[in-house]
XYZ file of C-alpha atoms in Angstrom:
713
model
C 0.000 0.000 0.000
C 2.948 2.332 0.629
C 3.973 1.915 -3.003
C 0.452 2.681 -4.206
C 0.452 5.787 -2.021
C 3.687 6.953 -3.579
C 2.293 6.374 -7.047
C -0.863 8.294 -6.189
C 1.243 11.214 -5.024
C 3.696 11.404 -7.897
C 2.736 9.405 -10.952
C -0.132 11.601 -12.089
C 2.017 14.698 -12.317
C 4.880 12.676 -13.767
C 2.624 11.615 -16.641
C 1.630 15.259 -16.998
C 5.286 16.163 -17.402
C 5.525 13.750 -20.329
C 2.740 15.712 -21.971
C 4.419 19.027 -21.205
C 7.616 17.786 -22.835
C 5.967 16.582 -26.040
C 6.028 19.973 -27.747
C 9.811 19.948 -27.679
C 9.996 17.209 -30.334
C 8.773 19.670 -32.977
C 10.989 22.677 -32.228
C 12.916 24.173 -29.347
C 10.767 26.516 -27.275
C 11.230 30.255 -26.787
C 8.922 31.439 -24.042
C 6.938 34.548 -23.231
C 4.822 36.245 -20.555
C 1.268 37.595 -20.222
C 0.055 40.863 -21.657
C -3.586 41.439 -22.477
C -7.120 40.100 -22.632
C -7.373 37.227 -25.094
C -11.126 36.980 -25.295
C -11.913 39.345 -28.135
C -14.367 37.629 -30.480
C -12.260 38.127 -33.616
C -8.766 37.981 -32.107
C -6.418 35.333 -33.490
C -3.150 34.174 -31.946
C -1.988 32.714 -35.235
C -2.702 30.684 -38.329
C -1.510 27.150 -39.178
C -2.081 25.568 -42.597
C -4.881 28.037 -43.273
C -6.605 27.351 -39.959
C -7.036 30.504 -37.882
C -6.319 29.882 -34.202
C -8.694 32.048 -32.207
C -7.600 33.460 -28.885
C -10.519 31.688 -27.250
C -9.537 28.307 -28.709
C -5.945 28.752 -27.630
C -6.727 30.014 -24.141
C -9.309 27.257 -23.577
C -6.629 24.599 -24.040
C -4.231 26.498 -21.790
C -6.909 26.727 -19.094
C -7.618 23.002 -19.401
C -4.008 22.166 -18.516
C -4.006 24.733 -15.705
C -7.189 23.199 -14.314
C -5.626 19.746 -14.354
C -2.611 21.117 -12.515
C -4.911 22.757 -9.981
C -6.536 19.384 -9.335
C -3.044 18.134 -8.537
C -2.558 21.006 -6.098
C -0.205 22.775 -8.535
C -0.334 26.515 -9.119
C 1.817 27.109 -12.224
C 4.650 29.586 -11.964
C 5.149 32.133 -14.728
C 7.800 29.906 -16.287
C 5.479 26.895 -16.161
C 2.710 28.995 -17.688
C 5.018 29.886 -20.555
C 5.784 26.184 -21.030
C 2.075 25.359 -21.033
C 1.373 27.948 -23.728
C 4.258 26.626 -25.791
C 2.981 23.064 -25.389
C -0.486 24.098 -26.579
C 1.011 25.880 -29.602
C 3.120 22.864 -30.527
C 0.082 20.590 -30.107
C -1.777 22.801 -32.576
C 1.109 22.683 -35.050
C 0.970 18.905 -34.782
C -2.806 18.861 -35.201
C -3.080 21.187 -38.181
C 0.302 20.751 -39.923
C 1.724 17.322 -39.110
C -1.434 15.258 -38.701
C -2.681 15.825 -42.288
C 0.705 14.690 -43.634
C 0.520 11.519 -41.562
C -2.984 10.816 -42.801
C -1.852 11.182 -46.430
C 0.790 8.524 -45.792
C -1.617 6.222 -43.986
C 0.206 6.577 -40.652
C -2.081 5.875 -37.738
C -2.357 4.034 -34.437
C -4.673 1.115 -33.800
C -6.195 0.500 -30.342
C -4.249 -2.776 -30.160
C -0.938 -1.022 -30.831
C -1.720 1.629 -28.237
C -2.496 -1.032 -25.630
C 0.766 -2.806 -26.464
C 2.687 0.438 -25.891
C 1.062 0.865 -22.479
C 0.769 -2.608 -21.004
C 2.000 -5.115 -23.586
C 5.364 -6.448 -24.680
C 6.545 -3.147 -26.208
C 6.213 -0.498 -23.501
C 6.822 2.956 -24.931
C 10.110 4.650 -24.018
C 8.354 7.688 -22.511
C 6.687 5.408 -19.955
C 9.872 3.484 -19.208
C 11.699 6.746 -18.574
C 9.123 8.036 -16.083
C 10.878 8.053 -12.718
C 8.045 6.573 -10.664
C 8.126 3.466 -12.862
C 11.832 2.900 -12.164
C 13.555 1.029 -9.354
C 16.259 2.378 -7.063
C 18.942 1.784 -9.696
C 17.034 3.800 -12.301
C 15.852 0.795 -14.334
C 12.281 0.396 -15.587
C 10.245 -1.761 -13.209
C 7.260 -3.445 -14.858
C 5.748 -4.171 -11.443
C 5.544 -0.453 -10.648
C 3.730 0.194 -13.934
C 1.290 -2.686 -13.382
C 0.455 -1.364 -9.922
C -0.200 2.075 -11.334
C -2.452 0.671 -14.072
C -4.406 -1.287 -11.447
C -4.719 1.868 -9.387
C -5.856 4.055 -12.303
C -8.633 1.561 -13.133
C -9.785 1.240 -9.529
C -12.561 3.162 -7.799
C -9.999 4.688 -5.440
C -8.166 6.531 -8.240
C -8.446 10.281 -7.985
C -10.318 11.981 -10.859
C -7.326 14.206 -11.619
C -5.077 11.151 -12.010
C -7.580 9.533 -14.352
C -7.836 12.740 -16.386
C -4.067 13.093 -16.761
C -3.667 9.479 -17.762
C -6.552 9.672 -20.228
C -5.052 12.774 -21.845
C -1.683 11.043 -22.087
C -2.891 7.825 -23.740
C -5.500 9.491 -25.988
C -3.556 12.545 -27.132
C 0.119 12.635 -26.248
C 1.176 9.016 -26.690
C -0.417 8.625 -30.161
C 1.258 11.858 -31.295
C 4.667 10.640 -30.177
C 4.153 7.237 -31.787
C 2.996 8.631 -35.126
C 5.928 11.037 -35.245
C 8.261 8.107 -34.548
C 6.691 6.170 -37.429
C 7.050 9.167 -39.733
C 10.686 9.669 -38.756
C 11.446 5.969 -39.225
C 9.783 6.046 -42.631
C 12.030 8.932 -43.671
C 15.169 7.261 -42.331
C 14.466 3.932 -44.031
C 13.772 5.767 -47.311
C 17.293 7.215 -47.407
C 19.539 5.991 -50.197
C 23.218 6.693 -50.843
C 24.595 6.174 -54.359
C 27.926 4.592 -55.230
C 29.136 7.943 -56.539
C 28.273 9.682 -53.255
C 30.086 7.008 -51.242
C 33.147 7.246 -53.506
C 33.203 11.030 -53.147
C 33.006 10.704 -49.345
C 35.838 8.160 -49.365
C 38.073 10.429 -51.422
C 37.226 13.450 -49.238
C 38.416 11.523 -46.172
C 41.418 9.684 -47.608
C 42.956 11.838 -50.369
C 45.502 14.281 -48.902
C 47.689 17.165 -49.922
C 50.540 19.057 -48.318
C 50.427 22.757 -49.064
C 52.213 26.022 -48.501
C 50.052 29.121 -48.554
C 49.986 32.863 -48.034
C 47.301 34.052 -45.629
C 46.420 37.729 -45.205
C 43.649 37.964 -42.589
C 40.872 40.491 -42.990
C 41.442 41.695 -39.446
C 44.853 43.038 -40.552
C 42.951 45.979 -42.068
C 41.112 48.085 -39.428
C 37.326 48.115 -39.870
C 37.309 51.885 -39.355
C 39.164 52.389 -42.642
C 36.455 50.665 -44.715
C 33.243 52.598 -45.345
C 30.128 50.644 -46.322
C 27.030 52.384 -47.733
C 23.407 51.303 -47.521
C 23.337 50.942 -51.315
C 26.186 48.441 -51.120
C 24.337 46.493 -48.427
C 21.167 46.430 -50.541
C 23.108 45.232 -53.582
C 24.739 42.428 -51.593
C 21.417 41.361 -50.055
C 19.754 41.316 -53.459
C 22.543 39.127 -54.870
C 22.379 36.693 -51.921
C 18.694 36.858 -50.998
C 18.370 33.061 -50.871
C 20.762 33.033 -47.906
C 18.612 35.352 -45.787
C 15.177 34.367 -44.556
C 12.465 36.967 -44.363
C 11.298 36.227 -40.836
C 9.508 38.720 -38.645
C 12.354 40.041 -36.506
C 13.506 43.191 -34.773
C 16.973 44.587 -34.039
C 17.840 47.094 -31.337
C 20.478 48.947 -29.466
C 20.090 49.491 -25.754
C 21.870 50.861 -22.733
C 21.501 49.615 -19.163
C 21.525 51.513 -15.874
C 22.190 49.066 -13.006
C 20.462 49.972 -9.744
C 23.305 49.262 -7.341
C 23.683 50.221 -3.677
C 25.702 53.400 -3.167
C 28.462 53.958 -0.619
C 25.904 55.828 1.510
C 23.521 52.850 1.356
C 26.316 50.627 2.651
C 27.228 53.084 5.414
C 23.581 53.488 6.464
C 23.104 49.728 6.772
C 26.311 49.403 8.753
C 25.053 52.098 11.123
C 21.742 50.222 11.445
C 23.630 47.028 12.337
C 25.567 48.944 15.032
C 22.236 49.908 16.650
C 20.945 46.332 16.317
C 24.118 45.045 17.955
C 23.294 47.065 21.069
C 19.774 45.625 21.113
C 21.057 42.079 20.517
C 23.351 42.420 23.541
C 20.421 43.012 25.928
C 17.674 41.018 24.194
C 15.901 38.634 26.647
C 15.950 35.932 23.952
C 18.837 36.724 21.639
C 18.080 33.797 19.302
C 14.481 34.898 18.667
C 15.594 38.508 18.255
C 18.284 37.534 15.739
C 15.918 35.364 13.701
C 13.280 38.128 13.638
C 15.721 40.854 12.576
C 17.754 38.842 10.063
C 16.716 39.337 6.417
C 18.696 36.297 5.278
C 18.060 32.860 6.710
C 20.944 31.432 8.734
C 20.491 27.648 9.213
C 20.429 26.678 12.897
C 20.498 30.306 13.973
C 20.737 30.542 17.762
C 21.110 26.805 18.417
C 24.153 24.746 19.386
C 25.916 23.531 16.245
C 29.108 21.756 15.293
C 31.676 24.190 14.015
C 31.281 22.980 10.420
C 27.635 24.113 10.399
C 28.477 27.701 11.351
C 28.837 30.418 8.687
C 32.306 30.201 7.173
C 33.435 33.637 8.349
C 32.507 32.761 11.968
C 34.286 29.394 11.894
C 37.641 31.127 11.472
C 37.359 33.194 14.689
C 35.104 31.156 16.996
C 37.943 29.746 19.114
C 39.130 33.246 20.120
C 35.728 34.663 21.142
C 34.466 35.384 24.667
C 30.978 34.053 25.593
C 28.429 36.868 25.577
C 30.467 38.987 23.147
C 28.871 40.964 20.328
C 30.847 40.853 17.099
C 30.587 42.998 13.994
C 29.334 44.555 11.858
C 31.285 42.609 9.229
C 30.849 42.938 5.463
C 30.560 39.777 3.396
C 30.164 40.679 -0.264
C 26.830 42.469 -0.588
C 25.794 41.715 2.988
C 26.509 42.885 6.536
C 26.211 40.680 9.596
C 26.626 40.789 13.363
C 26.492 37.928 15.830
C 26.436 37.197 19.526
C 28.552 34.321 20.784
C 26.726 32.428 23.536
C 29.444 29.924 24.357
C 30.165 26.264 23.703
C 29.365 22.861 25.157
C 30.935 19.433 24.787
C 29.599 16.957 22.252
C 30.236 13.247 21.798
C 30.904 13.584 18.068
C 34.222 15.182 17.059
C 34.675 17.602 14.157
C 37.797 18.711 12.321
C 38.876 20.569 9.206
C 41.047 18.992 6.557
C 42.300 19.265 2.990
C 43.049 16.467 0.563
C 44.491 15.717 -2.847
C 42.506 12.974 -4.565
C 44.122 10.740 -7.165
C 40.988 9.297 -8.657
C 40.618 5.636 -9.635
C 37.912 4.711 -12.149
C 35.615 1.863 -11.189
C 37.014 -1.511 -12.177
C 40.539 -0.143 -12.618
C 43.136 -2.812 -13.353
C 45.935 -3.658 -10.929
C 48.468 -1.940 -13.184
C 46.407 1.274 -13.235
C 46.057 1.138 -9.427
C 49.818 0.654 -9.020
C 50.601 3.521 -11.389
C 48.133 5.873 -9.629
C 49.462 4.940 -6.189
C 53.031 5.561 -7.344
C 52.075 9.046 -8.557
C 50.317 9.816 -5.243
C 53.321 8.640 -3.235
C 55.661 10.809 -5.316
C 53.496 13.892 -4.630
C 53.276 13.006 -0.921
C 57.090 12.908 -0.806
C 57.270 16.352 -2.459
C 55.013 17.774 0.251
C 57.084 16.139 2.995
C 60.148 17.747 1.406
C 58.566 21.203 1.701
C 56.454 21.657 -1.447
C 53.171 23.606 -1.119
C 50.222 21.319 -0.359
C 47.748 23.850 -1.788
C 49.679 24.339 -5.044
C 50.000 20.583 -5.613
C 46.312 20.128 -4.795
C 45.451 22.557 -7.590
C 47.808 20.711 -9.938
C 46.919 17.085 -9.152
C 43.523 17.134 -7.397
C 40.816 15.366 -9.396
C 37.681 16.605 -7.623
C 35.975 19.936 -6.958
C 38.232 20.789 -4.011
C 41.313 21.194 -6.230
C 40.515 24.819 -7.112
C 40.489 25.791 -3.411
C 43.724 24.027 -2.548
C 42.030 20.785 -1.525
C 40.039 22.337 1.353
C 37.210 20.060 2.526
C 36.042 22.482 5.227
C 34.868 21.305 8.647
C 33.121 17.937 8.910
C 32.015 15.653 11.727
C 32.595 11.990 12.415
C 28.983 11.125 11.706
C 29.050 9.473 8.292
C 29.624 12.619 6.247
C 32.698 10.922 4.807
C 33.187 7.242 3.947
C 34.530 5.125 6.823
C 37.861 4.443 5.084
C 38.436 8.215 5.018
C 37.059 9.057 8.482
C 39.031 6.385 10.332
C 42.660 7.463 9.810
C 41.816 11.184 9.885
C 39.960 11.186 13.200
C 42.619 8.876 14.656
C 45.230 11.510 13.840
C 46.123 13.764 16.768
C 46.670 17.476 16.285
C 47.014 19.050 12.858
C 49.358 18.513 9.948
C 50.077 16.100 7.102
C 49.069 12.449 7.470
C 52.228 10.383 6.914
C 50.575 7.794 4.653
C 48.098 7.723 1.817
C 44.432 7.107 2.610
C 42.762 4.630 0.234
C 39.001 4.715 -0.421
C 36.643 3.560 -3.156
C 37.371 6.877 -4.932
C 41.138 6.432 -5.101
C 44.182 7.547 -3.126
C 44.115 10.645 -0.889
C 46.912 12.791 0.496
C 45.397 14.406 3.605
C 46.337 17.352 5.773
C 44.398 18.175 8.936
C 44.218 21.973 9.002
C 42.171 22.385 12.217
C 42.483 19.677 14.892
C 39.460 17.750 16.054
C 37.173 19.327 18.601
C 34.267 17.930 20.620
C 32.649 21.335 21.015
C 29.318 22.654 19.805
C 28.903 26.404 19.532
C 25.924 28.717 19.903
C 25.738 31.961 17.937
C 22.845 34.307 17.171
C 23.364 35.953 13.782
C 21.672 38.977 12.196
C 22.335 39.212 8.478
C 21.084 41.889 6.080
C 21.622 42.650 2.408
C 22.991 45.983 1.235
C 20.203 47.242 -1.042
C 19.786 50.467 -2.977
C 17.804 53.111 -1.112
C 14.941 55.053 -2.621
C 17.299 57.999 -3.070
C 19.764 55.798 -4.974
C 16.995 54.429 -7.196
C 15.800 57.974 -7.892
C 19.310 59.064 -8.866
C 19.695 56.151 -11.312
C 16.222 56.921 -12.692
C 17.195 60.582 -13.131
C 20.365 59.648 -15.017
C 18.519 57.196 -17.273
C 15.728 59.691 -17.945
C 18.281 62.333 -18.929
C 19.693 60.030 -21.595
C 16.186 59.181 -22.749
C 15.252 62.838 -23.094
C 18.317 63.560 -25.267
C 17.794 60.585 -27.614
C 15.235 61.112 -30.360
C 16.623 58.737 -32.996
C 19.483 56.253 -33.518
C 22.144 58.932 -34.068
C 21.192 61.046 -31.030
C 20.895 57.867 -28.922
C 24.457 56.859 -29.815
C 25.708 60.417 -29.244
C 24.070 60.642 -25.808
C 25.636 57.344 -24.741
C 29.095 58.415 -25.959
C 28.993 61.508 -23.748
C 28.939 59.344 -20.606
C 32.089 57.185 -20.330
C 30.370 54.909 -17.792
C 27.778 53.779 -20.360
C 27.972 51.287 -23.225
C 25.469 50.614 -25.984
C 24.717 46.962 -26.712
C 23.320 45.451 -29.914
C 20.691 42.736 -30.303
C 20.036 41.526 -33.854
C 17.048 39.625 -35.252
C 15.014 39.197 -32.084
C 12.193 36.696 -32.508
C 8.628 37.691 -31.522
C 8.465 35.195 -28.642
C 11.879 36.026 -27.146
C 11.948 36.574 -23.389
C 15.626 37.468 -23.061
C 17.890 39.875 -24.939
C 21.538 38.865 -24.771
C 22.210 38.811 -21.000
C 18.970 40.628 -20.120
C 16.580 38.057 -18.660
C 12.844 38.580 -18.238
C 13.045 41.238 -20.941
C 9.685 40.409 -22.488
C 8.435 44.000 -22.076
C 11.223 45.300 -24.336
C 10.500 42.668 -27.004
C 6.793 43.516 -26.958
C 7.611 47.220 -27.378
C 9.889 46.423 -30.329
C 7.120 44.487 -32.094
C 4.362 47.082 -31.633
C 2.970 48.370 -34.912
C 3.736 51.982 -33.989
C 7.387 51.286 -33.064
C 9.217 52.386 -36.196
C 12.917 52.017 -37.010
C 14.678 54.845 -35.167
C 12.093 55.004 -32.372
C 13.583 55.428 -28.895
C 11.610 53.955 -26.008
C 9.785 56.750 -24.212
C 9.501 54.671 -21.046
C 12.297 53.265 -18.926
C 12.086 49.498 -18.836
C 12.738 48.186 -15.336
C 14.156 44.661 -15.216
C 15.188 42.492 -12.325
C 17.896 39.873 -11.827
C 19.814 42.144 -11.708
C 17.694 45.208 -11.029
C 18.265 47.821 -13.753
C 16.666 50.347 -16.059
C 16.972 49.951 -19.835
C 16.513 52.402 -22.705
C 16.275 50.947 -26.222
C 16.146 52.202 -29.801
C 14.776 50.121 -32.677
C 17.480 49.812 -35.329
C 16.033 47.202 -37.673
C 12.801 45.564 -38.707
C 12.157 42.605 -40.986
C 8.762 41.302 -41.987
C 7.921 37.752 -42.980
C 8.835 37.006 -46.582
C 10.883 40.168 -47.121
C 14.385 40.246 -45.661
C 15.626 43.768 -45.034
C 19.023 45.388 -44.704
C 18.090 46.651 -41.245
C 17.380 43.144 -39.978
C 20.764 41.818 -41.150
C 22.778 45.037 -41.023
C 25.645 43.803 -38.842
C 26.103 40.572 -40.808
C 25.766 42.260 -44.203
C 28.157 45.025 -43.205
C 30.763 42.457 -42.217
C 30.340 40.593 -45.524
C 30.608 43.712 -47.696
C 33.477 45.095 -45.619
C 35.416 41.843 -46.052
C 34.780 41.934 -49.790
C 36.276 45.407 -49.959
C 39.197 44.340 -47.788
C 39.778 41.360 -50.099
C 39.940 43.668 -53.104
C 42.509 45.863 -51.326
C 44.622 42.851 -50.339
C 44.524 41.301 -53.823
C 45.490 44.605 -55.393
C 48.452 44.976 -53.029
C 49.588 41.359 -53.588
C 50.070 42.224 -57.269
C 50.709 39.688 -60.025
C 51.894 36.934 -57.634
C 55.164 36.444 -59.469
C 58.005 34.749 -57.588
C 57.951 32.467 -54.581
C 55.324 32.648 -51.849
C 57.956 33.901 -49.417
C 58.961 36.678 -51.813
C 55.339 37.675 -52.410
C 54.632 37.772 -48.663
C 57.795 39.761 -47.939
C 56.852 42.280 -50.608
C 53.320 42.607 -49.167
C 54.419 43.228 -45.588
C 54.254 41.760 -42.082
C 50.503 41.084 -42.311
C 51.067 38.374 -44.950
C 51.733 35.052 -43.211
C 53.345 32.079 -44.972
C 51.941 28.870 -43.479
C 52.187 25.154 -44.193
C 49.763 22.305 -43.784
C 50.332 18.560 -44.040
C 47.894 15.736 -44.699
C 45.052 18.151 -45.452
C 41.814 16.427 -46.478
C 38.888 17.828 -48.418
C 36.472 16.570 -45.760
C 38.023 18.704 -43.034
C 36.975 21.992 -44.729
C 39.710 23.599 -42.643
C 43.195 25.007 -43.225
C 45.678 24.826 -40.315
C 46.085 28.185 -38.505
C 43.383 29.738 -40.702
C 40.071 27.978 -40.038
C 37.145 26.991 -42.216
C 38.108 27.717 -45.825
C 36.228 25.400 -48.218
C 37.018 27.499 -51.315
C 40.776 27.378 -50.669
C 40.637 23.632 -50.010
C 38.721 23.013 -53.194
C 41.268 25.002 -55.159
C 44.172 23.075 -53.525
C 42.777 19.722 -54.642
C 42.535 21.040 -58.202
C 46.190 22.117 -58.396
C 49.193 20.121 -59.548
C 52.283 19.802 -57.359
C 54.258 23.041 -57.544
C 51.360 24.948 -59.072
C 50.258 28.200 -57.446
C 46.662 29.414 -57.288
C 45.313 32.880 -57.894
C 44.407 34.949 -54.834
C 41.323 33.427 -53.212
C 38.706 35.478 -51.321
C 38.240 33.249 -48.299
C 36.035 33.328 -45.228
C 38.751 34.720 -42.965
C 41.118 36.417 -45.374
C 42.821 36.237 -48.765
C 44.737 33.018 -49.478
C 47.209 31.955 -52.148
C 47.679 28.159 -52.280
C 50.644 26.123 -53.540
C 50.534 22.316 -53.371
C 53.816 20.655 -52.373
C 52.659 17.024 -52.214
C 49.663 14.959 -53.311
C 48.527 11.629 -51.880
C 45.587 10.348 -53.963
C 43.074 7.983 -52.393
C 43.858 4.388 -53.419
C 41.237 2.606 -55.477
C 39.018 0.269 -53.434
C 36.334 -2.176 -54.512
C 33.875 -1.801 -51.643
C 32.465 1.545 -50.488
C 29.927 0.040 -48.046
C 31.590 1.624 -45.021
C 31.247 5.094 -46.523
C 27.687 4.464 -47.669
C 26.832 3.555 -44.075
C 28.537 6.670 -42.718
C 26.710 8.943 -45.121
C 23.378 7.285 -44.398
C 23.877 7.692 -40.657
C 24.842 11.339 -41.071
C 21.829 12.043 -43.251
C 19.467 10.244 -40.888
C 20.290 12.796 -38.186
C 19.160 15.698 -40.344
C 16.408 14.271 -42.524
C 13.739 14.290 -39.815
C 14.565 17.868 -38.822
C 14.542 19.038 -42.435
C 11.263 17.248 -43.083
C 9.750 18.927 -40.041
C 10.955 22.313 -41.266
C 9.429 21.583 -44.682
C 6.080 20.674 -43.104
C 6.045 23.890 -41.092
C 7.077 25.952 -44.108
C 4.319 24.377 -46.180
C 1.836 25.115 -43.382
C 2.744 28.824 -43.664
C 2.589 29.262 -39.881
C 1.754 32.755 -38.688
C 2.534 33.108 -34.998
C 0.872 36.165 -33.456
C 1.087 35.128 -29.827
C 3.496 37.976 -29.119
C 0.588 40.421 -29.454
C -1.132 38.837 -26.474
C 1.574 37.458 -24.181
């Protein structure tokens, strides 16, 4: 019955989580927050395959999931609400875009197949991976599933559990299964020709050695190359197939962090001085400390082993006088004071130690163990001879303590550490280096006791408060931000206003999607995204309001710098990328002109050009790598190299990273082979990873999805 109780508590919501996760198999989610009333009679949140999704239809499905959660005693957080809305949207994409494609192909799910996936010989993976149907070792336990199925069919099953399960087996599970069938159909339809396999073989096996001149684009300062809007438009027109016309926005913005001032810090310190006087005479200092502390201190006011005390108190506790008031002390963005109420003896000792772990993998052979032990003993000898324990811990330690010199902190002899580790350490008297290695299931440890064992428990009452910006500080930051906002009327004046203040920096965000919730490092920035996508926010518009964001708390002013509508890519939407492309083209022309007619050796040409021209060599270069040593991805240069004869020099090549002149010094053709099966298999596996994604993208493109949720959330 205990097992059934556990299932009743957890399995229903666990099944619900499977449903919540289903939307992720179509696309990755980008979430959003609430905005306005959805219940206008003619409002639509989008259109999928010609089907208009009314706000009422969409919100009804959202409310259905929320109601089910409420039956489970769950009140969705804002993040969960965003996930629910995304799940509903993905369900609708499946219903109106994917489902018709499946029906055309005759893909369906019979009742018998569904039953087999739930309780037959072929349990679906999503059920097997549900935690409540797994044993202690994380393996699927059929008994746990059978018990749940018995429960869900019994009269004692809660209605909310039945509803979740019904939704899962009627809606979610069939969707997952049909998508799996569709994906498998695509994968099994893949075919690789003999010519493709031969080309792949040659790309991997044929090699050349080459010498080449490389003049990087970064050798010419960007500031010396001017790019006009007409040039950007010409480039975009010539490469329009490379740029999608999605609905996006680009902006520049400046942030004004709301940070505590020096006065705020001083005022809080003064407040803590007054509280210290009150703490000294409080009838119940523990209750007073807990009531006045803004930050929870575990075990505040009770007797604790030294390892449970705040770190900064541990270091001084042995020197304190009972009844003393200590502080205020600053710890980062906090101040604290504490009253020391003395110590009492305890039967369980505590100590502080550091270690250097030489890790042994599970099942390590005797030779590996001997080699690891030898290394640990050598390091132990170095420490005995005077080497720094902390420095060697950073060099050789194989766990998370290495970065802090091996420090394990304070711990008690109460099972916190494995017995093989506790035994020799707590048997050691005083402090210092243990003379021998300590062996545990994790490997070999070099141990140093840094604070000797103590049987004491200590009582301290701590008051801790955060240093926060005062109202006056907030007003000053608001005033500064408003001043910038009042000066900025367009992109140029925005940039000029920011330049005048050396403490400010303008940041760029390109091609924001309508459902974005973050902008670069700005989290919970949905309000800025919604402003950018308003119909009356034109390119060049500066936000008239100060956006206030939290985590961290700050004001933000933004200016819209680019706008792209669906189906028509614009220069503004891709300005930064297009500018870089055109600028590099112009740099390439300058470099090629300066290189001249390329007569003479590569070294002579490079010397004539100047220090920016590097002469590099590469050995065993393959076509499949797409990369040149010390240069990076350069498919055009590689292709040219494999078309040259030994000793032949190429013309100057406009590469991805700079201008390149190739000269092949050695060729190693791929030997003829009779069987290309291995390469056919490789290509088929590689294609199988992408074919389902590409097919999904094709389905969504064919459905002409119009997502207008950003107007409502």
